[in-house]
Amino acid sequence: MSSNNLPEPSYLEYKGRFKGLFAWIFSTDHKRIGLLYLYSIMTFFIVGAILGLLMKFELIAPGKTIMDAKTYNGIFTLHGITMIFLIVIPGLPAVFGNFFLPILIGAKDVAFPRLNLLSWWIYIFGAVVALSSQFLGDGPPDTGWTFYAPYSFKTTTNMLPAVMGAFILGFSSILTGLNFIVTIHRMRAPGMTWLKMPLFPWTLYGTAWIQLLATPIVGITLLMIVAERTLQIGFFDPALGGDPVLYQHLFWIYSHPAVYIMILPAMGVISEILPTFARKPIFGYKAIVVSTILIAFIGYFVWGHHMFTAGMSGTAQFAFSFLTFLVAIPSAIKVFNWISTLYKGSIQLRTPFYWAASFIFVFMIGGLTGLVLGSVATNVHVHDTAFVVAHFHFIVFGGVGFAFLAALHYWFPKIYGRTFDEGMANTGWVIFFIGFLFLYFPMFILGLKGMPRRYFDYVQDFHGLNIVSSMGAVLMIFGFFLLFINLVRSARFGKPASKNPWGGPTLEWQIASPPTVENFDKIPKITKGPYDFTNVKPD
Amino acid sequence: MSSAVHRDDIGSKIGMWLFIFTELLFFGGLFIVYSVYRFKNPVAFHLAAEELDVMIGTVNTVILLISSMTVAMSITAVQLGERKRAILLLSITVILALVFLVNKYFEWSSKIGHGIYPGSETLIELGTGEVLFFGLYFSMTGLHALHLLIGVTILIVMLAKVINSSVNTGYFVQLENSGLYWHLVDLIWIFLFPLFYLIS
């Protein structure tokens, strides 16, 4: 673009057609869009976390503590909708996928930059519609984020915006997935064969297919709920011949694969971080690629394990239980590969490594307790108890959340061109990690003892562990606050970062920090695998 | 941002195909609901299907098939540089699509005139199987009509682009993608027609 000898301006400083805020919200640069998602998701995360904290305050003692049952129902519904649809599903692909997918495959942008910007706008629109359900009409929705029929069209609360919001957000997710698939097929740098592609793009590829093929099912299902409420169409209304269990099937046909939309990119991030800090190529690259595809594929056929108690034949229970155990195998393969990557590595204990290592720890607990839920007999015992809540928070928050923060710390110097204070970041991590374990681990025990989920009240026997859990929540939020402040401050005042502060082998560490608008002066020619450490040193 | 505009026709077409997959799965949800309820209410679905006018359904099927042919021919015409023929063929496509919608309008209004629409008293008296059949009939053909409306809007835009030559022998991927979308609309109807009108 410029033919003079001045250094190219970074994407943060680049002056385009618009000025100020407009230069961001109308930018089609994948890096700026990634940051738009980052800021929106962080904002919604703070809202969701405060809602979660309120629930924990309510549960600190039996009986009514700070809110009544109806408010509690509204709050756990909004907590679920915000966290699932606004944060965890878009999370890693929209933020780090947008920012780093093109760079990792040696491209200047995604395949459809304008569509990419449109996805963000649809996301914001969907978020506004979903959140408006809290303030309009007859009170906040109280069905939980699953919108189970027939209650979702019988309740007088303000369901429509919540359901429509989730529907709109689905479009954003589909378009991002579509964009990534075409980008990966068409825009890899010359020489980057499929098996020379880094693992984060591989997991984004698996995720993108799930986004594309599973999201439309929940889209149409949510539309049916809308039709049910507005036109009395009767699909899920037993009074009109419909079948509420059919709704659950359709909902989970999407919403179980959605868990893999969340966790696959998290696995990709961990597979990027561990080699860098072990200074050793990833162990079993091909096994990780194959297990990624297997998870994406088998993940479609396990949805029934959410419904073991909803009315299902013994054969179906057996099949879904078997498939659930099957999908655990590729996940375990990945854990073995990560551990083997560390074996005999020259491990450097830096902040992103702490996050990645703690990810493996919480992911294993979350994964193994998932098998307790996947086996029919134990599932019936802990169904709809705090055990389920603990399990999916270990996976969705412990897994995806830890990976998100790992990615944020790992790529922070590249994104902002500044380093952060590692001492404070590590303190934040320790407090967050301990708080996390105190918050969610007691819930496993509470669930096994029979404490049901989604109630604002409980019997006296459960009091002690609930106090521990609520204290853990406070500790965790404090840890988050520390690391958040640290990052915000460092983004402004941190020391300038070098090209490759951690000594990473992949393409993003070969370009300027922060990257220029076009990422690469010249599109690189790829001759070696992604995790080759020959001549790679931290600078 | 880049001054050299990135152009990748194959990439655009892959994108369109992926979008078509999502559309198929979107309708797939309704097809699943249809098969479940048909299996549960075979007799009611049989009787309710006889209420539908096979004639209008057949005419509409033929209309859509011909329109799919004309849109495909218009793409070839653009590729060969026969702009006038392409304009004619695209106009025929648009007109056929509008005729389809007019037929649909008469069909729906006669049903609604007889008191058959979701939530109506008459329908609920008929029984739960009929409620589900007509619920599915209205939602599936309605959603299809919505797609058709979007499709015809896209075709009108394409027609304008062919007229002002911004779609031409050198650049016609937009028209190809619109054609693909139009075939999707056609394809879904090909499945809706026998499911609602013919199997009775």
XYZ file of C-alpha atoms in Angstrom:
739
model
C 0.000 0.000 0.000
C 2.616 2.569 1.020
C 5.769 2.750 -1.002
C 7.818 5.016 1.308
C 10.244 3.733 3.927
C 8.323 4.767 7.040
C 7.239 1.783 9.162
C 3.631 0.764 8.516
C 1.252 2.001 11.239
C -0.159 -0.735 13.499
C -3.785 -1.763 13.230
C -4.445 0.170 16.455
C -3.218 3.462 14.988
C -4.312 3.056 11.407
C -6.455 5.935 10.113
C -9.199 4.806 7.795
C -12.285 6.405 6.362
C -13.835 7.079 9.777
C -12.612 8.683 12.977
C -12.927 7.878 16.664
C -15.455 5.216 17.653
C -16.678 4.825 14.068
C -13.193 3.756 13.005
C -13.813 0.703 15.170
C -17.489 -0.160 14.825
C -17.373 0.169 11.029
C -13.969 -1.422 10.580
C -13.747 -4.594 8.538
C -10.255 -5.381 9.859
C -10.412 -8.798 11.510
C -8.199 -7.583 14.361
C -10.398 -4.641 15.229
C -13.499 -6.839 15.004
C -11.805 -9.308 17.356
C -11.310 -6.525 19.867
C -14.894 -5.301 19.439
C -15.991 -8.786 20.436
C -13.491 -8.809 23.308
C -14.844 -5.590 24.796
C -18.505 -6.584 24.301
C -17.939 -10.029 25.772
C -16.028 -8.634 28.764
C -18.856 -6.191 29.459
C -21.478 -8.934 29.320
C -19.233 -11.173 31.402
C -19.142 -8.636 34.197
C -22.971 -8.464 34.079
C -23.243 -12.273 34.103
C -20.710 -12.617 36.905
C -22.555 -10.103 39.077
C -25.782 -12.071 38.519
C -23.956 -15.259 39.530
C -22.602 -13.561 42.625
C -26.135 -12.437 43.572
C -27.284 -16.062 43.338
C -24.452 -17.119 45.606
C -25.399 -14.422 48.131
C -28.964 -15.684 48.076
C -27.751 -19.238 48.714
C -25.449 -18.295 51.605
C -28.213 -19.191 54.033
C -31.452 -21.186 53.785
C -34.698 -19.301 53.269
C -35.019 -15.876 51.739
C -31.706 -14.050 52.115
C -31.626 -11.172 49.653
C -34.345 -12.000 47.096
C -37.572 -13.949 46.679
C -38.154 -17.034 44.540
C -39.427 -15.129 41.506
C -36.450 -12.785 41.378
C -34.112 -15.750 41.819
C -35.762 -17.528 38.863
C -35.343 -14.410 36.743
C -31.717 -14.049 37.757
C -30.632 -17.624 37.029
C -32.393 -17.435 33.659
C -30.631 -14.220 32.701
C -27.323 -15.534 34.091
C -27.680 -18.590 31.833
C -28.743 -16.699 28.711
C -25.961 -14.120 29.113
C -23.229 -16.594 29.895
C -24.157 -19.196 27.266
C -25.385 -17.203 24.282
C -23.488 -13.940 24.756
C -20.181 -15.091 26.182
C -19.184 -18.724 25.983
C -20.562 -19.675 22.543
C -19.103 -16.689 20.665
C -16.179 -16.325 23.120
C -13.014 -17.891 21.770
C -13.887 -18.072 18.053
C -15.199 -14.518 17.840
C -12.405 -12.883 19.844
C -9.240 -14.903 19.316
C -10.447 -16.721 16.213
C -11.097 -13.424 14.480
C -7.859 -11.901 15.636
C -5.496 -14.843 15.151
C -6.994 -17.244 12.618
C -5.885 -15.187 9.587
C -2.478 -14.512 11.154
C -1.899 -18.159 12.102
C -2.583 -19.327 8.562
C -0.612 -16.499 6.976
C -3.508 -14.470 5.530
C -4.274 -10.760 5.494
C -7.884 -11.072 6.628
C -10.799 -13.502 6.733
C -12.516 -14.505 3.487
C -15.520 -12.188 3.924
C -14.484 -9.124 5.984
C -17.766 -7.287 5.562
C -19.772 -10.355 6.572
C -17.506 -10.514 9.606
C -18.462 -6.994 10.640
C -22.108 -7.841 10.004
C -21.765 -10.796 12.402
C -20.672 -8.424 15.149
C -23.579 -6.095 14.492
C -26.010 -9.006 14.548
C -24.407 -10.109 17.802
C -24.934 -6.694 19.386
C -28.497 -6.521 18.056
C -29.273 -9.987 19.432
C -27.741 -9.065 22.773
C -29.869 -5.928 23.045
C -33.029 -7.884 22.172
C -32.209 -10.643 24.662
C -31.393 -8.246 27.482
C -34.474 -6.110 26.790
C -36.552 -9.043 28.082
C -35.523 -7.919 31.558
C -37.024 -4.492 31.336
C -40.063 -4.784 29.062
C -43.359 -6.572 29.597
C -44.415 -8.567 32.618
C -41.164 -9.286 34.355
C -38.016 -11.185 33.434
C -38.266 -14.677 31.891
C -38.085 -17.482 34.432
C -37.648 -20.684 32.415
C -33.887 -21.085 32.667
C -31.769 -20.712 29.534
C -33.222 -23.959 28.104
C -36.729 -22.506 27.475
C -38.338 -25.891 28.150
C -41.838 -26.410 26.773
C -44.648 -26.214 27.773
C -43.694 -23.739 30.517
C -41.921 -21.430 28.057
C -45.214 -20.633 26.327
C -47.418 -20.847 29.403
C -45.473 -18.418 31.611
C -46.727 -14.860 31.533
C -43.237 -13.432 31.813
C -41.537 -11.681 28.947
C -40.275 -14.717 27.013
C -40.442 -13.450 23.428
C -37.436 -11.093 23.464
C -35.290 -13.682 25.224
C -36.138 -16.381 22.661
C -35.830 -14.007 19.695
C -32.515 -12.737 21.059
C -31.130 -16.268 21.172
C -32.433 -16.822 17.615
C -30.696 -13.684 16.317
C -27.451 -14.549 18.117
C -27.546 -17.880 16.291
C -27.235 -16.056 12.959
C -24.122 -14.287 14.150
C -22.637 -17.619 15.157
C -23.517 -19.246 11.800
C -21.976 -16.414 9.792
C -18.759 -16.506 11.820
C -18.525 -20.269 11.275
C -19.172 -19.927 7.542
C -16.531 -17.242 7.265
C -13.919 -19.330 9.068
C -14.518 -22.452 6.966
C -14.063 -20.535 3.718
C -11.053 -18.693 5.161
C -9.343 -21.945 6.136
C -10.107 -23.592 2.797
C -9.090 -20.715 0.590
C -6.617 -18.463 2.346
C -3.857 -20.573 3.860
C -0.413 -19.252 2.927
C 1.389 -21.099 0.135
C 2.963 -24.275 1.509
C 0.633 -24.524 4.477
C -0.895 -27.926 3.838
C -3.688 -29.126 6.116
C -1.197 -30.966 8.287
C 1.084 -27.942 8.583
C -1.740 -25.845 10.004
C -1.472 -24.914 13.710
C -3.932 -26.559 16.088
C -5.948 -23.497 17.060
C -7.128 -23.071 13.418
C -7.857 -26.812 13.331
C -10.121 -26.600 16.359
C -11.762 -23.470 14.928
C -12.427 -25.476 11.789
C -14.167 -28.244 13.749
C -16.095 -25.644 15.718
C -17.143 -23.782 12.592
C -18.761 -26.908 11.166
C -20.736 -27.420 14.367
C -21.796 -23.761 14.336
C -22.933 -24.162 10.771
C -24.765 -27.478 11.028
C -26.187 -27.437 14.563
C -27.227 -23.819 15.081
C -30.036 -23.842 12.453
C -31.817 -26.598 14.402
C -32.054 -24.488 17.531
C -32.994 -21.536 15.329
C -36.070 -23.272 13.980
C -36.880 -24.707 17.409
C -36.843 -21.261 18.989
C -39.031 -19.997 16.139
C -41.473 -22.791 16.955
C -41.583 -21.546 20.564
C -42.308 -18.060 19.218
C -45.095 -19.471 16.997
C -46.375 -21.435 19.970
C -46.678 -18.298 22.081
C -48.079 -16.016 19.390
C -50.128 -18.317 17.122
C -50.958 -21.303 19.358
C -49.497 -23.615 16.781
C -49.489 -26.559 19.191
C -46.259 -28.376 18.293
C -45.167 -28.743 21.902
C -48.510 -28.289 23.666
C -49.972 -31.588 24.919
C -53.448 -29.998 24.945
C -53.222 -29.550 21.150
C -51.590 -32.917 20.470
C -48.005 -31.713 20.621
C -45.152 -33.345 22.474
C -43.033 -31.333 24.963
C -40.336 -34.008 24.959
C -39.867 -33.407 21.225
C -38.899 -29.858 22.142
C -36.213 -31.176 24.463
C -34.833 -33.384 21.684
C -34.701 -30.501 19.194
C -33.193 -28.168 21.755
C -30.415 -30.539 22.766
C -29.641 -31.585 19.180
C -28.119 -28.125 19.025
C -27.290 -27.389 22.590
C -25.167 -30.406 23.234
C -22.956 -29.839 20.165
C -22.877 -26.218 21.383
C -20.778 -27.471 24.291
C -18.222 -28.556 21.710
C -18.473 -25.168 20.003
C -17.319 -23.860 23.355
C -14.669 -26.393 24.324
C -12.949 -27.203 20.999
C -11.338 -23.776 20.535
C -10.361 -23.895 24.214
C -8.499 -27.125 23.484
C -6.883 -25.395 20.519
C -5.642 -22.530 22.676
C -4.107 -24.949 25.177
C -2.431 -26.820 22.302
C -0.842 -23.525 21.191
C 0.330 -22.460 24.633
C 1.845 -25.659 26.016
C 4.524 -26.185 23.290
C 5.683 -22.575 23.658
C 6.269 -22.900 27.400
C 7.651 -26.443 27.224
C 9.883 -25.334 24.315
C 9.063 -28.592 22.623
C 6.869 -29.535 19.636
C 3.356 -30.659 20.553
C 3.203 -34.387 21.221
C 0.969 -36.271 18.772
C -0.058 -33.449 16.431
C -2.026 -35.810 14.195
C -3.773 -37.441 17.147
C -4.983 -34.021 18.269
C -6.229 -33.206 14.764
C -8.073 -36.510 14.464
C -9.535 -36.261 17.964
C -10.773 -32.734 17.150
C -12.692 -34.033 14.158
C -13.987 -37.005 16.134
C -15.254 -34.779 18.953
C -17.015 -32.533 16.449
C -18.593 -35.553 14.764
C -19.571 -37.758 17.717
C -20.732 -34.661 19.595
C -23.802 -34.593 17.338
C -25.099 -37.921 18.578
C -24.994 -37.640 22.336
C -27.736 -35.111 23.057
C -30.062 -37.677 24.624
C -28.004 -37.838 27.820
C -29.659 -34.590 28.883
C -33.007 -36.361 28.883
C -32.496 -39.699 30.621
C -35.281 -38.895 33.063
C -37.593 -37.210 30.528
C -39.118 -40.388 29.106
C -36.974 -42.448 26.766
C -36.779 -46.120 25.868
C -34.161 -48.341 27.479
C -32.541 -48.863 24.082
C -32.226 -45.136 23.515
C -30.791 -44.648 26.994
C -28.222 -47.334 26.319
C -27.278 -45.867 22.933
C -26.919 -42.297 24.176
C -24.978 -43.418 27.218
C -22.614 -45.468 25.042
C -22.063 -42.573 22.624
C -21.386 -40.230 25.536
C -18.654 -42.522 26.779
C -17.315 -42.701 23.234
C -16.935 -38.917 22.958
C -14.874 -38.934 26.140
C -12.128 -40.905 24.379
C -10.903 -38.188 21.970
C -11.054 -35.667 24.826
C -8.857 -37.934 26.919
C -6.474 -38.384 23.971
C -5.938 -34.645 24.010
C -5.183 -34.618 27.732
C -2.596 -37.378 27.243
C -1.020 -35.395 24.424
C -0.789 -32.240 26.505
C 0.801 -34.060 29.427
C 3.229 -35.807 27.067
C 4.141 -32.447 25.539
C 5.269 -31.312 28.977
C 7.236 -34.519 29.606
C 10.959 -33.716 29.390
C 10.132 -30.218 28.189
C 12.057 -27.181 29.356
C 9.094 -25.722 31.195
C 8.943 -21.987 31.870
C 6.513 -21.001 34.597
C 4.953 -17.911 33.074
C 1.390 -16.595 33.442
C -0.160 -18.219 30.330
C 1.381 -21.539 31.360
C -0.243 -21.341 34.803
C -3.602 -20.803 33.163
C -3.066 -23.654 30.706
C -1.919 -26.062 33.420
C -4.877 -25.209 35.650
C -7.120 -25.684 32.604
C -5.957 -29.302 32.323
C -6.649 -29.827 36.035
C -10.203 -28.448 36.052
C -10.991 -29.916 32.632
C -10.167 -33.402 33.892
C -12.446 -33.020 36.906
C -15.178 -31.609 34.679
C -14.709 -34.356 32.101
C -14.700 -37.253 34.528
C -17.782 -35.997 36.376
C -19.367 -35.762 32.918
C -19.086 -39.530 32.731
C -20.955 -39.817 36.035
C -23.752 -37.933 34.281
C -23.370 -39.895 31.050
C -24.010 -43.226 32.709
C -27.724 -43.832 33.129
C -27.795 -45.220 36.670
C -25.757 -42.456 38.293
C -27.435 -39.840 36.125
C -30.831 -40.653 37.579
C -29.410 -40.149 41.070
C -27.819 -36.743 40.449
C -30.176 -35.482 37.715
C -31.160 -31.830 38.218
C -29.024 -31.469 41.325
C -26.174 -29.126 42.143
C -23.871 -31.872 40.799
C -24.899 -30.989 37.244
C -24.285 -27.312 37.909
C -20.834 -28.096 39.299
C -20.018 -30.334 36.306
C -20.872 -27.867 33.614
C -19.236 -24.971 35.422
C -16.044 -27.018 35.605
C -16.251 -27.539 31.837
C -17.761 -24.313 30.604
C -16.199 -21.921 33.074
C -13.238 -23.977 34.224
C -12.555 -25.194 30.697
C -13.548 -22.383 28.392
C -13.099 -19.558 30.911
C -9.596 -20.658 31.919
C -8.640 -21.140 28.268
C -10.013 -17.695 27.453
C -7.907 -16.096 30.164
C -4.929 -18.209 29.114
C -5.352 -16.946 25.539
C -5.800 -13.376 26.730
C -2.528 -13.452 28.678
C -0.681 -15.395 25.974
C -1.625 -13.102 23.121
C -1.892 -9.878 25.117
C 1.609 -8.624 24.090
C 0.745 -9.287 20.437
C -2.667 -7.626 20.588
C -1.615 -4.440 22.404
C 2.117 -4.416 21.772
C 2.687 -4.108 25.520
C 3.697 -6.511 28.269
C 1.731 -6.928 31.488
C 2.879 -7.127 35.099
C 3.407 -10.858 35.573
C 3.616 -10.692 39.360
C 0.149 -9.202 39.650
C -1.202 -11.487 36.918
C 0.052 -14.561 38.777
C -1.410 -13.344 42.072
C -4.731 -12.839 40.298
C -4.496 -16.350 38.861
C -3.777 -18.038 42.233
C -6.675 -16.285 43.940
C -9.006 -16.942 41.009
C -8.055 -20.622 40.818
C -8.469 -21.270 44.556
C -11.718 -19.298 44.605
C -12.978 -21.315 41.632
C -12.330 -24.636 43.372
C -13.988 -23.480 46.608
C -16.949 -22.148 44.643
C -17.772 -25.192 42.534
C -16.275 -28.237 44.249
C -18.702 -28.186 47.207
C -21.539 -28.305 44.675
C -20.504 -31.826 43.650
C -20.931 -32.980 47.235
C -24.150 -31.006 47.662
C -25.515 -32.612 44.504
C -24.602 -36.101 45.619
C -26.379 -35.399 48.888
C -29.446 -34.401 46.888
C -29.569 -30.611 46.771
C -31.684 -29.717 43.716
C -30.611 -26.969 41.357
C -32.598 -23.841 40.514
C -34.126 -23.244 43.955
C -33.573 -20.113 45.993
C -33.906 -22.127 49.190
C -32.578 -25.388 50.685
C -32.817 -27.497 53.832
C -30.582 -26.757 56.822
C -28.318 -29.803 56.171
C -26.818 -28.131 53.112
C -25.912 -24.902 54.883
C -22.205 -25.483 55.642
C -21.094 -26.336 52.122
C -23.141 -23.507 50.658
C -21.267 -21.037 52.862
C -17.972 -22.433 51.534
C -19.254 -22.115 47.981
C -20.417 -18.525 48.410
C -17.095 -17.558 50.011
C -15.320 -19.146 47.062
C -17.387 -16.983 44.715
C -16.262 -13.812 46.494
C -12.633 -14.941 46.392
C -12.842 -15.782 42.688
C -14.397 -12.434 41.792
C -11.627 -10.713 43.754
C -8.999 -12.650 41.777
C -10.726 -11.727 38.525
C -10.803 -8.091 39.590
C -7.029 -8.128 40.195
C -6.129 -9.654 36.846
C -8.634 -7.488 35.008
C -7.252 -4.262 36.490
C -3.752 -5.477 35.675
C -4.603 -6.071 32.026
C -6.485 -2.797 31.597
C -3.591 -0.881 33.127
C -0.971 -2.758 31.114
C -2.819 -2.187 27.835
C -2.241 1.537 28.405
C 0.975 1.803 30.371
C 2.771 -1.538 29.934
C 6.338 -1.725 28.565
C 6.472 -2.111 24.767
C 6.512 -5.796 23.840
C 8.950 -7.385 21.428
C 7.905 -9.451 18.427
C 8.214 -12.732 20.247
C 8.200 -12.278 24.033
C 7.380 -15.915 24.918
C 9.418 -17.644 22.214
C 6.429 -19.011 20.314
C 7.041 -20.883 17.047
C 3.874 -19.983 15.114
C 3.393 -17.220 12.550
C 1.891 -14.568 14.826
C 5.242 -14.279 16.644
C 7.080 -13.421 13.428
C 5.204 -10.170 12.801
C 5.228 -6.835 14.616
C 3.545 -6.338 18.023
C 0.930 -4.952 17.514
C 0.518 -6.216 13.932
C 0.250 -3.863 10.985
C -3.063 -3.524 9.179
C -2.055 -6.047 6.542
C -0.438 -8.401 9.113
C 2.371 -9.475 6.781
C 4.611 -7.339 4.567
C 4.862 -10.338 2.320
C 2.701 -13.457 2.539
C 5.036 -16.061 4.104
C 5.977 -19.326 2.379
C 5.483 -22.242 4.748
C 8.113 -24.972 4.616
C 7.980 -26.531 8.092
C 5.425 -27.757 10.598
C 3.835 -25.288 13.032
C 5.675 -26.391 16.189
C 9.243 -26.484 14.903
C 11.490 -24.692 17.405
C 14.624 -24.533 15.218
C 15.989 -20.965 15.435
C 13.047 -19.800 17.574
C 14.095 -17.776 20.641
C 12.244 -15.345 22.865
C 13.464 -11.799 22.210
C -8.856 -1.803 4.111
C -6.576 -3.177 1.469
C -6.585 -1.155 -1.728
C -6.284 -4.247 -3.918
C -9.749 -5.745 -3.489
C -9.566 -9.398 -2.601
C -11.678 -11.388 -5.044
C -12.219 -15.136 -4.823
C -15.153 -16.477 -6.832
C -14.643 -20.065 -5.734
C -14.523 -18.896 -2.113
C -17.834 -17.044 -2.543
C -19.444 -20.119 -3.992
C -18.191 -22.322 -1.147
C -19.671 -19.752 1.222
C -23.019 -19.939 -0.562
C -23.055 -23.736 -0.439
C -22.331 -23.641 3.284
C -25.196 -21.220 3.748
C -27.456 -23.593 1.816
C -26.473 -26.400 4.206
C -27.625 -24.280 7.134
C -30.906 -23.524 5.355
C -31.499 -27.218 4.731
C -30.930 -27.985 8.406
C -33.164 -25.087 9.366
C -36.029 -26.671 7.419
C -34.766 -30.060 8.606
C -36.009 -29.239 12.104
C -39.543 -28.836 10.748
C -39.258 -31.980 8.613
C -38.372 -33.934 11.772
C -41.406 -32.520 13.558
C -43.520 -33.422 10.523
C -42.318 -37.037 10.448
C -42.798 -37.509 14.187
C -46.379 -36.241 14.100
C -47.238 -38.015 10.875
C -46.080 -41.244 12.538
C -48.212 -40.528 15.604
C -51.353 -39.386 13.716
C -51.483 -41.328 10.416
C -55.258 -41.167 9.978
C -55.700 -37.491 10.835
C -52.845 -36.537 8.507
C -54.437 -38.597 5.734
C -57.818 -36.908 6.124
C -56.401 -33.419 6.514
C -54.221 -33.777 3.405
C -57.342 -34.401 1.339
C -58.510 -30.901 2.221
C -55.638 -29.392 0.241
C -56.046 -28.453 -3.403
C -53.732 -30.731 -5.410
C -54.329 -28.612 -8.508
C -52.880 -25.408 -7.044
C -50.009 -27.416 -5.575
C -49.192 -29.001 -8.940
C -49.369 -25.693 -10.786
C -47.042 -24.118 -8.255
C -44.608 -27.005 -8.547
C -44.461 -26.623 -12.313
C -44.027 -22.854 -11.949
C -41.083 -23.253 -9.606
C -39.434 -25.916 -11.765
C -39.652 -23.696 -14.830
C -38.355 -20.686 -12.884
C -35.362 -22.737 -11.734
C -34.674 -23.546 -15.381
C -34.957 -19.921 -16.517
C -32.631 -18.667 -13.798
C -30.059 -21.310 -14.773
C -30.425 -20.285 -18.426
C -29.951 -16.624 -17.514
C -26.589 -17.478 -15.918
C -25.451 -19.185 -19.127
C -26.701 -16.197 -21.115
C -24.627 -13.817 -18.962
C -21.581 -16.055 -19.335
C -22.013 -15.968 -23.117
C -22.418 -12.201 -23.038
C -26.035 -12.261 -24.265
C -27.213 -9.500 -21.979
C -30.680 -9.004 -23.519
C -31.530 -12.677 -23.343
C -30.361 -12.793 -19.730
C -32.631 -9.857 -18.869
C -35.586 -11.603 -20.518
C -34.934 -14.891 -18.717
C -34.482 -13.242 -15.331
C -37.679 -11.241 -15.815
C -39.556 -14.470 -16.570
C -38.152 -15.965 -13.362
C -39.311 -13.002 -11.307
C -42.791 -13.093 -12.866
C -43.132 -16.843 -12.243
C -42.119 -16.325 -8.610
C -44.780 -13.654 -8.215
C -47.410 -15.945 -9.802
C -46.443 -18.593 -7.238
C -47.017 -16.119 -4.424
C -50.389 -15.068 -5.840
C -51.488 -18.717 -5.996
C -50.278 -19.195 -2.432
C -52.263 -16.158 -1.362
C -55.495 -17.560 -2.811
C -54.816 -20.974 -1.343
C -54.160 -19.621 2.142
C -57.080 -17.214 2.111
C -59.506 -19.957 1.111
C -58.247 -22.045 4.065
C -58.506 -19.089 6.417
C -61.944 -18.315 4.921
C -63.067 -21.792 5.991
C -61.839 -21.033 9.499
C -58.746 -23.167 9.236
C -55.794 -21.344 10.736
C -53.631 -21.927 13.836
C -55.566 -21.298 17.012
C -59.013 -21.152 15.321
C -62.106 -22.722 16.893
C -62.938 -24.777 13.788
C -59.505 -26.289 13.670
C -59.446 -27.228 17.351
C -62.838 -28.960 16.917
C -61.397 -31.087 14.099
C -59.008 -32.812 16.512
C -55.385 -32.698 17.561
C -54.010 -34.508 14.474
C -55.573 -31.878 12.206
C -54.268 -29.074 14.446
C -50.763 -30.417 13.988
C -51.170 -31.020 10.241
C -52.395 -27.519 9.528
C -49.940 -26.030 12.027
C -47.170 -27.673 10.052
C -48.789 -26.755 6.738
C -48.933 -23.072 7.622
C -45.499 -22.884 9.225
C -43.657 -24.852 6.555
C -45.288 -23.292 3.494
C -45.176 -19.929 5.281
C -41.471 -20.192 5.968
C -40.983 -21.364 2.395
C -42.949 -18.374 1.092
C -40.767 -16.085 3.204
C -37.670 -17.601 1.604
C -39.258 -17.212 -1.797
C -39.916 -13.556 -1.053
C -36.267 -13.058 -0.084
C -35.219 -14.984 -3.194
C -37.331 -12.877 -5.532
C -35.946 -9.693 -3.956
C -32.431 -10.943 -4.626
C -33.376 -11.819 -8.205
C -34.771 -8.320 -8.778
C -31.486 -6.846 -7.533
C -29.630 -9.193 -9.893
C -31.880 -8.147 -12.743
C -30.943 -4.522 -12.060
C -27.267 -5.486 -11.971
C -27.501 -7.304 -15.296
C -29.294 -4.295 -16.798
C -26.567 -1.860 -15.698
C -23.895 -4.444 -16.646
C -22.263 -4.647 -13.215
C -22.923 -8.373 -13.563
C -21.297 -9.366 -16.853
C -19.248 -12.042 -18.662
C -16.247 -11.230 -16.493
C -18.031 -11.135 -13.135
C -21.123 -13.229 -12.554
C -20.530 -15.042 -9.259
C -23.262 -13.010 -7.550
C -25.797 -14.185 -10.107
C -24.598 -17.775 -9.728
C -25.023 -17.564 -5.946
C -28.499 -16.056 -6.342
C -29.325 -18.910 -8.713
C -28.127 -21.412 -6.110
C -30.382 -19.805 -3.526
C -33.291 -19.946 -5.950
C -32.698 -23.665 -6.551
C -32.770 -24.149 -2.771
C -36.195 -22.509 -2.615
C -37.271 -24.821 -5.425
C -35.778 -27.893 -3.785
C -37.564 -27.337 -0.483
C -40.859 -27.010 -2.325
C -40.156 -30.299 -4.144
C -40.234 -31.952 -0.710
C -43.116 -29.941 0.708
C -45.406 -30.707 -2.238
C -45.599 -34.506 -1.874
C -45.548 -34.362 1.936
C -48.591 -32.150 2.144
C -50.517 -32.634 -1.100
C -49.748 -36.043 -2.558
C -49.388 -38.508 0.329
C -52.978 -38.785 1.464
